[in-house]
CSV table of C-alpha atoms and ligand atoms in Angstrom, one decimal:
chain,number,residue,atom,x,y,z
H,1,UNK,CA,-7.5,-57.4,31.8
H,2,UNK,CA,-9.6,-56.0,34.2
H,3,UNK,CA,-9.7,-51.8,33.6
H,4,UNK,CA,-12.2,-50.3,35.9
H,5,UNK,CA,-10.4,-46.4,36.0
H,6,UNK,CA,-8.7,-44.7,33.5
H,7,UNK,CA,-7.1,-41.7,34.0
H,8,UNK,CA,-6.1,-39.3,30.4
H,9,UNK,CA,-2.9,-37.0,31.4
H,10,UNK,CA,-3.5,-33.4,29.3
H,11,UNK,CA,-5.5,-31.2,28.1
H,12,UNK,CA,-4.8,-30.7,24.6
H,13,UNK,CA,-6.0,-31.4,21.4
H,14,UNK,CA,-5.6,-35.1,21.3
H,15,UNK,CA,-6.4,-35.1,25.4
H,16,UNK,CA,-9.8,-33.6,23.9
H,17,UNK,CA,-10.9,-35.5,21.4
H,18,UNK,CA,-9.7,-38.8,23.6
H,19,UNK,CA,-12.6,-38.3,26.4
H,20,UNK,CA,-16.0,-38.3,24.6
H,21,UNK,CA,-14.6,-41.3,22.0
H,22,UNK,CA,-14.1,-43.2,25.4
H,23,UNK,CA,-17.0,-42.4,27.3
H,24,UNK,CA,-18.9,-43.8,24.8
H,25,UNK,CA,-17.3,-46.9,24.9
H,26,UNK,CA,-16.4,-47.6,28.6
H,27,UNK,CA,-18.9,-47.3,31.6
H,28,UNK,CA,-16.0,-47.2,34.3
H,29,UNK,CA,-14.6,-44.5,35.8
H,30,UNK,CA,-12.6,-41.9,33.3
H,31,UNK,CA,-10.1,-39.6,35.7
H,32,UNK,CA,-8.2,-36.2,33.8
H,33,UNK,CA,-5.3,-35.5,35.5
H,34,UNK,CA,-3.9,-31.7,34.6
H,35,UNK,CA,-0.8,-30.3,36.2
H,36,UNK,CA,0.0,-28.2,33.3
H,37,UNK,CA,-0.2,-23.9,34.1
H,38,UNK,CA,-4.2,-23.6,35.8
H,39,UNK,CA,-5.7,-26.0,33.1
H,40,UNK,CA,-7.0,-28.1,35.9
H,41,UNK,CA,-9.3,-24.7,37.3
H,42,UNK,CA,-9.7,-23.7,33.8
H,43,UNK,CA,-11.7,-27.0,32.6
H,44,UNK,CA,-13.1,-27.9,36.2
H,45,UNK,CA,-14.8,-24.4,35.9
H,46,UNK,CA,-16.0,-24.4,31.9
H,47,UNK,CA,-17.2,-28.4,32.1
H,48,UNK,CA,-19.2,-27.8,34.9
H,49,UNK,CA,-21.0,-24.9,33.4
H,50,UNK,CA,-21.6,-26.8,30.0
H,51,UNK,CA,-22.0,-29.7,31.5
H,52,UNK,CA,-20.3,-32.3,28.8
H,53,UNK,CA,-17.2,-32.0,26.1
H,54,UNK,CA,-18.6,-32.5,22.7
H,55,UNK,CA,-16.3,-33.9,19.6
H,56,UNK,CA,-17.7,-33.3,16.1
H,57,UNK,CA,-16.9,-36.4,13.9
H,58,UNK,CA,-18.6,-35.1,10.4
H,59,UNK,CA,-22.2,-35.2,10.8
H,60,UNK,CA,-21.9,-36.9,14.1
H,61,UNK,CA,-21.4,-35.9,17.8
H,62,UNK,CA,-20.6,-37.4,21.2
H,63,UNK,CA,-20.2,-36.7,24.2
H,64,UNK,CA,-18.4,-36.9,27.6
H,65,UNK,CA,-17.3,-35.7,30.5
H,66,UNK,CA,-14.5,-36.7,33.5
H,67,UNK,CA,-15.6,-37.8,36.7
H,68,UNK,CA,-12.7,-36.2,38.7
H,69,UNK,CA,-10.4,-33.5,37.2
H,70,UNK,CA,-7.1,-32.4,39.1
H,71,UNK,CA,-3.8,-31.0,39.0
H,72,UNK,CA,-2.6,-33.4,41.5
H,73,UNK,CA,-1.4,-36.8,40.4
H,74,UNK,CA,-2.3,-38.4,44.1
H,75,UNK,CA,-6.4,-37.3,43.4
H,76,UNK,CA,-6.7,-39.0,40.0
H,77,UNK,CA,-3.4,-41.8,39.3
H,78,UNK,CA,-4.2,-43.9,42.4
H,79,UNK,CA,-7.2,-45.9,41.8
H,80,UNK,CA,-6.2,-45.9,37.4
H,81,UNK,CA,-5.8,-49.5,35.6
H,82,UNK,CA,-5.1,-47.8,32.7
H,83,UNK,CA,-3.2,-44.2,32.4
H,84,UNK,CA,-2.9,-42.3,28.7
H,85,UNK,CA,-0.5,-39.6,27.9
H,86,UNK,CA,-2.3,-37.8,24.5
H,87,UNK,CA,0.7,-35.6,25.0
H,88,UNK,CA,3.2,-34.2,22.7
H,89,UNK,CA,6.3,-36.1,23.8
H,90,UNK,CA,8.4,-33.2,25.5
H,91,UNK,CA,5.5,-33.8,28.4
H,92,UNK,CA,5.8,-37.9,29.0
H,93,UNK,CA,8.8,-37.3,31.1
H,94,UNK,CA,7.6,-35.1,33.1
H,95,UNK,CA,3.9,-36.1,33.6
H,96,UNK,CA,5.2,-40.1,34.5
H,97,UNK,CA,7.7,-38.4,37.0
H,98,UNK,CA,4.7,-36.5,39.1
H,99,UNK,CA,2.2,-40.1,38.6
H,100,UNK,CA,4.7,-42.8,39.7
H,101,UNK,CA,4.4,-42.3,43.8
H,102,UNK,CA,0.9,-42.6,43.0
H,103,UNK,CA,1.2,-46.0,40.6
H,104,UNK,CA,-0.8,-48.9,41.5
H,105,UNK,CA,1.2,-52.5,41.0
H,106,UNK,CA,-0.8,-53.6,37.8
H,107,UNK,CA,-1.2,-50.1,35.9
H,108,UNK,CA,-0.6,-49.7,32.3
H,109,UNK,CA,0.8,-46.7,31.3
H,110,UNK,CA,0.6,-45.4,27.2
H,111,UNK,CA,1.9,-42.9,25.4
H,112,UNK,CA,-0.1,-41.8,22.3
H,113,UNK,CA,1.6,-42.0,20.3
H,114,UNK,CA,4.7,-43.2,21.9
H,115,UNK,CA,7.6,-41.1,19.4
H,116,UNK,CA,10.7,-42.7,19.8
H,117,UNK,CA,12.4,-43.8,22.6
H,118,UNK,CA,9.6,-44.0,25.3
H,119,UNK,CA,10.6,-46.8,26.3
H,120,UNK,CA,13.9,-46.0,27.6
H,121,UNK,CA,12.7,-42.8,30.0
H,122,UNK,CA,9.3,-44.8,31.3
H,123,UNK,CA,11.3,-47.5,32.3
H,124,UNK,CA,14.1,-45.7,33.6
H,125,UNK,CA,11.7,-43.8,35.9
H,126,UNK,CA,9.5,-46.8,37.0
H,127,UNK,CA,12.6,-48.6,37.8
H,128,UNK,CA,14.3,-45.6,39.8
H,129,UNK,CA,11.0,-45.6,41.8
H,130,UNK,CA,10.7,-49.1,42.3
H,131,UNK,CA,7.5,-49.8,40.3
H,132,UNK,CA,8.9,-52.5,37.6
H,133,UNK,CA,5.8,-53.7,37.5
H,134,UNK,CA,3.7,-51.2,36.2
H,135,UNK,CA,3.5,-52.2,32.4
H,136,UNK,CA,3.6,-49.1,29.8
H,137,UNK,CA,2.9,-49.4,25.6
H,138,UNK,CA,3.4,-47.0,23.3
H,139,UNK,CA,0.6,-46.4,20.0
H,140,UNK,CA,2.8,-45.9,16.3
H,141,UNK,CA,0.5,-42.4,16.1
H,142,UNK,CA,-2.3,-40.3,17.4
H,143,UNK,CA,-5.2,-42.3,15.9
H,144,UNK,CA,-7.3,-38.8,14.9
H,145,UNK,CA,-6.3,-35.5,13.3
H,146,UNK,CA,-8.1,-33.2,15.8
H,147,UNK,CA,-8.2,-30.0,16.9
H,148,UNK,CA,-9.9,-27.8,20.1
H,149,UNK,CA,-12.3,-25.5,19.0
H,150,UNK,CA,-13.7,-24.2,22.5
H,151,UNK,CA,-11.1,-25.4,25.7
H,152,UNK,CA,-13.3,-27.8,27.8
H,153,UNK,CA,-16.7,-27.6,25.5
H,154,UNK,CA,-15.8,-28.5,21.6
H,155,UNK,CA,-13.1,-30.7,19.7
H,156,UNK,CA,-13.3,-31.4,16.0
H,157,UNK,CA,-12.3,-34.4,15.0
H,158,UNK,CA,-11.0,-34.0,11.3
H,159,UNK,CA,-10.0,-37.5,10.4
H,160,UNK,CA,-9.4,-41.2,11.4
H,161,UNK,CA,-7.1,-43.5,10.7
H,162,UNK,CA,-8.3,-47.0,9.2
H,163,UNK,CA,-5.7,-48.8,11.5
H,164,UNK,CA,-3.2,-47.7,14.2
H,165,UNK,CA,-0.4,-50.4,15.9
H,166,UNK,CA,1.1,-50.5,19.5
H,167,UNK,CA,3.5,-51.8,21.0
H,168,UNK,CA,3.8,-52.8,24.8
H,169,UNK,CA,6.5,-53.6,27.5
H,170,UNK,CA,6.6,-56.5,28.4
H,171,UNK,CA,5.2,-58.1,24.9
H,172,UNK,CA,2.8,-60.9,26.8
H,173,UNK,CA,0.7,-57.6,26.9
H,174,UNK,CA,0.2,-56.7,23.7
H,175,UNK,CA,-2.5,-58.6,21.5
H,176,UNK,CA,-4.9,-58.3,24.8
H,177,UNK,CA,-4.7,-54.7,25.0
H,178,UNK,CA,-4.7,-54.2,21.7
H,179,UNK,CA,-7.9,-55.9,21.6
H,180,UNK,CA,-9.3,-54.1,25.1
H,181,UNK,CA,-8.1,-50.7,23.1
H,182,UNK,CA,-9.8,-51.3,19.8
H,183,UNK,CA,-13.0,-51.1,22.0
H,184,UNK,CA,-11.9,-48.9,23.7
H,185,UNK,CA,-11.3,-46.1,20.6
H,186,UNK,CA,-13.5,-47.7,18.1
H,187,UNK,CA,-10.6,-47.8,15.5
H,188,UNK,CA,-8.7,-51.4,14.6
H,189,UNK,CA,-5.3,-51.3,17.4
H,190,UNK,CA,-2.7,-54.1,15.7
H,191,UNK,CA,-0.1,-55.2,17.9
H,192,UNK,CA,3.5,-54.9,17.1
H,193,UNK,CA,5.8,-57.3,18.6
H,194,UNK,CA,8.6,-55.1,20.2
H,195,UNK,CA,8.8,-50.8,20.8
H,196,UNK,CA,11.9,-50.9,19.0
H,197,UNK,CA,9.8,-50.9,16.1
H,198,UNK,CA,8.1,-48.0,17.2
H,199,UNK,CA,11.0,-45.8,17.3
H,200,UNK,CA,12.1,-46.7,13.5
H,201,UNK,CA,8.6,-46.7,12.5
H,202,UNK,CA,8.2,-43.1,14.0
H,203,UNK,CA,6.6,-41.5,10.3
H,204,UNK,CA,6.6,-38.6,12.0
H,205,UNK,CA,9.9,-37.8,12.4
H,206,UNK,CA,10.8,-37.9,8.7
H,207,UNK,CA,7.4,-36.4,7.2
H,208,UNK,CA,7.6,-33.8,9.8
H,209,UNK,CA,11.3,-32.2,9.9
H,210,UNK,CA,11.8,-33.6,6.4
H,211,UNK,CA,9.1,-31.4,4.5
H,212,UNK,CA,10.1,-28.5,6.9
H,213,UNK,CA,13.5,-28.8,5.4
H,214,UNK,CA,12.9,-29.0,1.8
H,215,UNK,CA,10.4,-26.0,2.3
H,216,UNK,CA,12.1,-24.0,4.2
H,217,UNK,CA,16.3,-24.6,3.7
H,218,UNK,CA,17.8,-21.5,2.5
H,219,UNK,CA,14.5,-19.7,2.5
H,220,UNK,CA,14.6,-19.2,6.4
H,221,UNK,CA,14.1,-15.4,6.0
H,222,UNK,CA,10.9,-15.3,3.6
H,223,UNK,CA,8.0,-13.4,4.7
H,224,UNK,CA,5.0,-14.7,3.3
H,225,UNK,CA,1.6,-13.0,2.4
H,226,UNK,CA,-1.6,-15.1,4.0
H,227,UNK,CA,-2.3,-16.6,1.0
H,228,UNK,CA,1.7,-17.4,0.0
H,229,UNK,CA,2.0,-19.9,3.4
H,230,UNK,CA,3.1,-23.1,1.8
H,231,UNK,CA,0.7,-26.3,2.1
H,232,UNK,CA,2.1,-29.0,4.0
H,233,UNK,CA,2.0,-32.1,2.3
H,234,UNK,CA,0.2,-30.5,-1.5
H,235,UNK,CA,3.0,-28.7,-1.1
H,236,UNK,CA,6.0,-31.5,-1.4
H,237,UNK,CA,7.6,-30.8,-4.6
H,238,UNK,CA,9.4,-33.8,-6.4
H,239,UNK,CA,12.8,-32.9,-4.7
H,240,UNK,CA,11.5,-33.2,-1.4
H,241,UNK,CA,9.5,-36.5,-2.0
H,242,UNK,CA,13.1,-37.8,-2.9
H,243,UNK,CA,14.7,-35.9,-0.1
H,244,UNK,CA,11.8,-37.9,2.7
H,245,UNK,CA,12.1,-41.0,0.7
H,246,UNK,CA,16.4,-41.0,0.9
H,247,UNK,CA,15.2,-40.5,4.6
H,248,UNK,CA,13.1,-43.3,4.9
H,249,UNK,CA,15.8,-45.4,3.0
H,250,UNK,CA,18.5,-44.9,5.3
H,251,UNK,CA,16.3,-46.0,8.3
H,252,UNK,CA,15.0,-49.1,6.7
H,253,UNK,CA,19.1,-49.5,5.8
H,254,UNK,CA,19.1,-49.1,9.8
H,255,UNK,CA,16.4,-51.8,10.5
H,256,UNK,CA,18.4,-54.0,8.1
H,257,UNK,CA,22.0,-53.8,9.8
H,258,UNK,CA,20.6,-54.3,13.1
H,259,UNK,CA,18.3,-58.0,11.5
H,260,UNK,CA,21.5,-58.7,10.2
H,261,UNK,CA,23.4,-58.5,13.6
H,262,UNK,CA,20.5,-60.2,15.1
H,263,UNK,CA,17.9,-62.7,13.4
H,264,UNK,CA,15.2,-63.1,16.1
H,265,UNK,CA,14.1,-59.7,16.2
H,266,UNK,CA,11.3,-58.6,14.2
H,267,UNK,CA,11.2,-55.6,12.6
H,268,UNK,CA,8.9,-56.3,9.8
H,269,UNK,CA,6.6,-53.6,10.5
H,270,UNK,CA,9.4,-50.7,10.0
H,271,UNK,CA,8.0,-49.7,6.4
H,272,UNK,CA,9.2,-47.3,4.0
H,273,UNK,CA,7.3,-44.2,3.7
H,274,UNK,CA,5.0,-44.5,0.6
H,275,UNK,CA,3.8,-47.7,2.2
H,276,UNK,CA,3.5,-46.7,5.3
H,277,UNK,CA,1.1,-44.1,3.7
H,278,UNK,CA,-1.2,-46.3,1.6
H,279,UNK,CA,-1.5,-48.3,4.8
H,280,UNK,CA,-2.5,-45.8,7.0
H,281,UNK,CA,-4.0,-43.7,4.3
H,282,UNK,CA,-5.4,-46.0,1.8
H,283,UNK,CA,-9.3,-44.7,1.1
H,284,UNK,CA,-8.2,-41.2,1.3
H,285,UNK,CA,-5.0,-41.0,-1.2
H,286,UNK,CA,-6.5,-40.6,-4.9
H,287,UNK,CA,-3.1,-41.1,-6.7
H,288,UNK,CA,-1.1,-43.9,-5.5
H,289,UNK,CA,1.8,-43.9,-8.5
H,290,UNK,CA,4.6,-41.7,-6.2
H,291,UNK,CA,5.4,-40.6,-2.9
H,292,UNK,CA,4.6,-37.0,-4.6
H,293,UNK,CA,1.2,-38.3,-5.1
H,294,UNK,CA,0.5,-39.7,-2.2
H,295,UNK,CA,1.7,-36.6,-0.4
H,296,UNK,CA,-0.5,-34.2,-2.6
H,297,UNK,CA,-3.7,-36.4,-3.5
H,298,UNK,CA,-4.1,-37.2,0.3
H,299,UNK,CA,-7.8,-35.9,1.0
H,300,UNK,CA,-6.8,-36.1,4.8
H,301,UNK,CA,-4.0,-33.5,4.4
H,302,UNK,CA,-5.8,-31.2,1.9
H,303,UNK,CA,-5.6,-27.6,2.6
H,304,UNK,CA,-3.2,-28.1,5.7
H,305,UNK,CA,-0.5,-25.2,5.8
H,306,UNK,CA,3.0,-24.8,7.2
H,307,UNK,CA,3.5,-23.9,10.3
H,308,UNK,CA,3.9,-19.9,10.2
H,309,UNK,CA,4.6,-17.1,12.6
H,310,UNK,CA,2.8,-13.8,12.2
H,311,UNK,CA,5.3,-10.9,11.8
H,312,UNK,CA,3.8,-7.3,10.9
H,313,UNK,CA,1.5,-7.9,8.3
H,314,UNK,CA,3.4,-11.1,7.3
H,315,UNK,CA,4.0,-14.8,7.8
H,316,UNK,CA,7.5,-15.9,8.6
H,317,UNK,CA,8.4,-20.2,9.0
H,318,UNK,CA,8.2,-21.2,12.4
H,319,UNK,CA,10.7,-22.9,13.7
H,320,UNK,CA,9.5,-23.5,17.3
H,321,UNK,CA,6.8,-25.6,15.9
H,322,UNK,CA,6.4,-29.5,17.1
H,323,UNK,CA,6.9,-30.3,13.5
H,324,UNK,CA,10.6,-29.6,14.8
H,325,UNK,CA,10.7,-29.7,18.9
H,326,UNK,CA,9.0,-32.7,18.9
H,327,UNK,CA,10.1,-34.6,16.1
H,328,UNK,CA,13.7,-33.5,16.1
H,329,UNK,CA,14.9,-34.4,20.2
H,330,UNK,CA,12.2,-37.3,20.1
H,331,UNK,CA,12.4,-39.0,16.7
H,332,UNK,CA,15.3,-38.2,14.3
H,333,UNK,CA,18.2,-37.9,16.6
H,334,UNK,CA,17.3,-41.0,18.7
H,335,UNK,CA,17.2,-42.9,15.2
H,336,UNK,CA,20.6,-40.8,14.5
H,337,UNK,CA,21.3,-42.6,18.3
H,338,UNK,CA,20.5,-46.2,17.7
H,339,UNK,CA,22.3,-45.8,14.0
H,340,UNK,CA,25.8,-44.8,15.8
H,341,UNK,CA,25.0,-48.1,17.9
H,342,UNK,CA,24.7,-49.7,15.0
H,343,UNK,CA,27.4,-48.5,13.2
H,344,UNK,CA,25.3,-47.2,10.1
H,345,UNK,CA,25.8,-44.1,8.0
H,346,UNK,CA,22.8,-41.9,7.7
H,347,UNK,CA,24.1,-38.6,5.1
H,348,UNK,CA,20.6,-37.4,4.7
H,349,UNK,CA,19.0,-37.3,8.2
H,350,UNK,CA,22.6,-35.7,9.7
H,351,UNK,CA,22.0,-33.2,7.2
H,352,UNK,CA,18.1,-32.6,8.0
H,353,UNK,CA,18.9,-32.6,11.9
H,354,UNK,CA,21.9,-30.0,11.5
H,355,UNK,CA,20.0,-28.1,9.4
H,356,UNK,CA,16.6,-28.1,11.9
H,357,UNK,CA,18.4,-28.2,15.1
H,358,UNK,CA,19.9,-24.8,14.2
H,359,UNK,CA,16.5,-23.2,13.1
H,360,UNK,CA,15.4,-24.7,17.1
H,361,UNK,CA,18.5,-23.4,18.5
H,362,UNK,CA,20.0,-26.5,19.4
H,363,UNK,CA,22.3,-28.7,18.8
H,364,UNK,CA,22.5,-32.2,18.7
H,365,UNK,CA,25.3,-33.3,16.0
H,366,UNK,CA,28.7,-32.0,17.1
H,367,UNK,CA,32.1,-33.3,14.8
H,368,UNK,CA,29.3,-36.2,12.6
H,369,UNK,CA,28.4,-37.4,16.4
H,370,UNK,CA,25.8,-36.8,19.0
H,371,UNK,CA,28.0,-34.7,21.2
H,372,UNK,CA,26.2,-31.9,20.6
H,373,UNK,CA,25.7,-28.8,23.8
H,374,UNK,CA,22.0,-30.2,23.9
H,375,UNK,CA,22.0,-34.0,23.5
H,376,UNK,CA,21.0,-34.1,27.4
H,377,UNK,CA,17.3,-33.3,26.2
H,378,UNK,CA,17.2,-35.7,23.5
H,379,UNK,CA,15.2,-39.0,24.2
H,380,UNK,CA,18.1,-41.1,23.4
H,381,UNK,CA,19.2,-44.6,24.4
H,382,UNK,CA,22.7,-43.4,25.6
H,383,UNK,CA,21.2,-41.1,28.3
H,384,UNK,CA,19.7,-43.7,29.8
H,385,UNK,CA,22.7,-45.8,30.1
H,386,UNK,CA,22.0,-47.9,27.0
H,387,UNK,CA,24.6,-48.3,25.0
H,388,UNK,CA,24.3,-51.2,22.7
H,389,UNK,CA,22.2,-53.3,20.6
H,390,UNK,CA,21.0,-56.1,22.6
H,391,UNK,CA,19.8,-54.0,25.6
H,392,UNK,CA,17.7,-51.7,22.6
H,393,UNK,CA,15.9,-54.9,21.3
H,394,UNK,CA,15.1,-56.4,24.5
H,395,UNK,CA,12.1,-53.6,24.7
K,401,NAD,P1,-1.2,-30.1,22.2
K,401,NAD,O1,-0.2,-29.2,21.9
K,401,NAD,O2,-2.6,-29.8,22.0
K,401,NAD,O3,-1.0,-30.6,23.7
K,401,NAD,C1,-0.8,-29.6,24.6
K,401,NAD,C2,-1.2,-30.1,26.0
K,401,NAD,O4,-0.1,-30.9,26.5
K,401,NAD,C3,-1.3,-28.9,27.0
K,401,NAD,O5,-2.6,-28.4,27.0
K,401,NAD,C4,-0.9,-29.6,28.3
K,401,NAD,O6,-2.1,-30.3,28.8
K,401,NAD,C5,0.1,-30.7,27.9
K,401,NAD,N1,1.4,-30.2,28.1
K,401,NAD,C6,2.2,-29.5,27.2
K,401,NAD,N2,3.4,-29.3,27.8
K,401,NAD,C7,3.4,-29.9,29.0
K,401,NAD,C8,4.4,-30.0,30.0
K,401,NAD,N3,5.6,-29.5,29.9
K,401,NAD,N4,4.0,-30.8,31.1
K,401,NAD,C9,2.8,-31.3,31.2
K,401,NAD,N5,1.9,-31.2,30.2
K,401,NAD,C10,2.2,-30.5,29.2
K,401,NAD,O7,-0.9,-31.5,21.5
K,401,NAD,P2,-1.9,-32.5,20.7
K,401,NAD,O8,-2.3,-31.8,19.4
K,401,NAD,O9,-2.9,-32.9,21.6
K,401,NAD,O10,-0.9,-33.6,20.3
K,401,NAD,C11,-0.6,-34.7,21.2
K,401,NAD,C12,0.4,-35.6,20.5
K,401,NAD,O11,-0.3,-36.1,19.3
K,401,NAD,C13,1.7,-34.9,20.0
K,401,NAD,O12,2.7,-35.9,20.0
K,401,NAD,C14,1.3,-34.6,18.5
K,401,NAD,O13,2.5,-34.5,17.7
K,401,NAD,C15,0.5,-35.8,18.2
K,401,NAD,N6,-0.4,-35.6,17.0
K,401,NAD,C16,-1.4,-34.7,17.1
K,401,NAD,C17,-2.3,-34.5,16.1
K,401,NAD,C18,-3.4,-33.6,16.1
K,401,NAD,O14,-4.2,-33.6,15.2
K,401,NAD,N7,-3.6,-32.9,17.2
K,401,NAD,C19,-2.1,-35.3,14.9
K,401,NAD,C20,-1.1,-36.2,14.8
K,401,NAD,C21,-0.2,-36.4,15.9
C-alpha cells in the first residue's frame, strides 16, 4: 500500500482533531479539501497567520498543518492515495459526488465513521462515474471525542478509544489498511470482515436516538433551567437502559435471521450494547454490573449534557441535533430497512423512529413500512436498488 497523499474532506471537529494526529505520523503530503460555505478562505486565512493547528491531548500537544487547502475537489482529490471523510454522514454523499471526476484508479476512500449504509451510496456513485476501482472502507466510529476550541488554531481532544474496527470494500483490503491506519492514528484499527457489520454494529444509532427518546418522550415541551439540562448517558435511568438494551436485542435478533438464511457470512462482531461498551470502553467504566452502570460510571461520558436549545432564559430539547439527523436517516431506519428485507419484527426501534422522526419533522415509517414522505433521504438499501439479502452481504 503505497500512500504518498492524503487528502481529509471537512472542517469540523473530527476534520480537526484528524490533521495534527496525522502529521505526526506521516511525512507525505496531507491535502484539506473544504467546499462547505467559505471554510476553505476562512482556515486558508487563520492557519497562515498562526502558522500550525494545535490538538490538546491532556497534558500533551501536537501539531500540524495542510499543505494545500481548497474548496475545489480538482486542487486537492487528484494526486490523493488515501481520502477521509471525518464528516457527519449527511455530508458523504455529497462530498464523494464533487471528488469522483477527480479520483485516481487506486484511491481509497473512508468514511469515519462509516454510519450505516455507506456502502450502498459510495458505490452507487463510483459505479455511476465509472470509477469501480477506487476502493472505499468505512471505521465502526470516530476514534476520539473532540471538540474545536478556536476554527483553524485549537482542537481538544477529550478522549480515545482503546480500539476502533473498519471495514473495507473489497475485503482483500482490509487487514493491510488496518495496519497502514493504526500508524497512521496511533490507536489499534481491527479489521472486520464485511460493512454489513458496520451498519448493525452502528452503536450510535441506538445510544444516540434511544436515550433521546427515553429522556425526552412526552416531555417535548419542558423548558429547562441551565442547571436542570439532563446529562446524557449519567442520566439513563433504569427504564431507558432496558428501553436501549430491547433495542440492541432486536438487532442482534436481526443479525441472527439473516446467519440463519445464510451461514458463510460473519457477523460475529455485531455485539449487544453493554459489550460493545466494555470493549470500547473498558479502563474508563467503573461499574461494570448493568447497562445502567456502564452508562453512568463511564468516566469518558461524565458531565456530557443533552443536546438543548436556548429559548428566553431557558433550555428546550433539541431535536435538530445529530443525535437524531444523523443517527435516525443514517442508522436506525436503514437497520428498520435491512430488517423488512429480512422479514424481522423490530416493535421497539419502529417505536423510537416514529417517535424521533416526528420531533425532526420527518417521516420515515408510513402504515409499519418505510413508505414514509421522506424515505428518499434515508441511506437505505432499497434506494439504491438493493433489494434483498444476498446483494446486502456481498459488501
Ligand atoms: P461537525 O459537525 O463538527 O462537522 C461539521 C463539518 O462537516 C463542517 O464544518 C463541514 O466541513 C462539514 N459539513 C457539514 N455539512 C456539510 C455538507 N452538507 N457538505 C459538505 N460538508 C459538510 O462534526 P464532527 O463533530 O466532526 O463529527 C464528524 C462525525 O463524527 C459525525 O458522524 C459525528 O457523529 C461523529 N462523532 C463525532 C464525535 C465528536 O466528538 N466530535 C464523537 C463521536 C462521533
Amino acid at each position: 500500500m503505497k500512500i504518498e497523499t492524503i487528502t481529509i474532506c471537512g472542517g469540523g471537529n473530527a476534520a480537526h482533531a484528524i490533521l495534527p494526529i496525522i502529521r505526526n505520523n506521516f511525512s507525505g503530503k496531507i491535502n484539506l479539501f473544504l467546499p462547505y460555505g467559505n471554510e476553505a478562505t476562512h482556515f486558508k486565512k487563520i492557519i497562515d497567520e498562526k502558522r500550525f493547528l494545535t490538538a490538546t491531548i491532556g497534558e500533551k500537544e501536537i501539531y500540524g498543518r495542510p499543505d494545500k487547502v481548497s474548496k475545489f475537489a480538482k486542487d486537492v482529490c487528484k494526486e490523493a492515495d488515501l481520502i477521509l471523510m471525518p464528516l457527519p454522514a449527511f455530508a458523504h454523499e455529497q462530498t464523494l459526488l464533487q471528488i469522483v471526476p477527480f479520483l485516481k484508479e487506486e484511491t481509497i476512500i473512508g468514511a469515519i465513521p462509516a454510519r450505516s449504509g455507506f456502502e450502498y451510496a459510495a458505490l452507487k456513485i463510483l459505479k455511476d462515474n465509472k470509477k469501480e476501482k477506487v476502493k472505499i472502507f468505512g471505521m465502526q466510529t470516530l476514534p476520539w471525542a473532540c471538540r474545536i476550541k478556536e476554527y483553524a488554531s485549537k482542537v481538544d481532544i477529550l478522549g480515545k478509544k482503546r480500539s476502533v474496527r473498519i471495514a473495507a470494500f473489497p475485503y482483500k483490503i482490509t487487514t493491510e489498511l488496518a495496519t497502514f491506519l493504526t500508524q497512521l492514528l496511533d490507536l489499534k484499527i481491527e479489521p472486520l470482515p464485511n460493512m454489513l457489520t458496520l451498519s448493525l454494529a452502528n452503536v450510535g444509532q441506538i445510544i444516540h436516538p434511544g436515550i433521546m427518546y427515553g429522556l425526552f418522550k412526552g416531555k417535548e415541551e419542558v423548558k429547562y433551567r441551565r442547571e436542570e439540562i439532563p446529562l446524557f448517558y449519567q442520566g439513563v435511568t433504569k427504564e431507558i437502559s432496558e428501553t436501549l438494551k430491547v433495542m440492541s436485542d432486536e438487532i442482534l435478533r436481526l443479525t441472527k435471521r439473516i446467519k440463519t438464511l445464510n451461514h458463510d457470512v460473519d457477523l460475529e462482531h455485531v455485539m449487544g450494547l453493554k459489550d460493545w461498551l466494555l470493549y470500547s470502553y473498558e479502563d474508563s467504566i467503573i461499574d461494570k454490573k448493568t447497562l445502567q452502570t456502564c452508562f453512568n460510571t463511564n468516566s469518558a461520558y461524565q458531565g456530557l449534557r443533552a443536546p438543548v436549545k436556548k429559548e428566553n432564559d431557558y433550555f428546550l430539547p433539541n431535536f435538530q441535533a445529530r443525535y437524531l439527523t444523523e443517527d435516525i436517516p443514517f442508522g436506525l431506519v436503514v437497520t428498520k430497512a435491512i430488517a423488512q428485507i429480512a422479514k424481522v419484527d423490530m416493535p421497539i426501534i419502529d417505536e423510537v423512529i416514529l417517535t424521533t422522526s416526528k420531533w425532526i419533522g420527518k417521516e420515515y415509517i408510513k402504515g409499519g413500512s418505510l413508505e414514509g414522505k421522506d424515505i428518499r433521504d434515508a441511506r437505505i438499501p432499497q434506494n439504491y436498488n438493493i433489494n434483498n439479502l444476498e446483494e446486502i452481504i456481498i459488501y
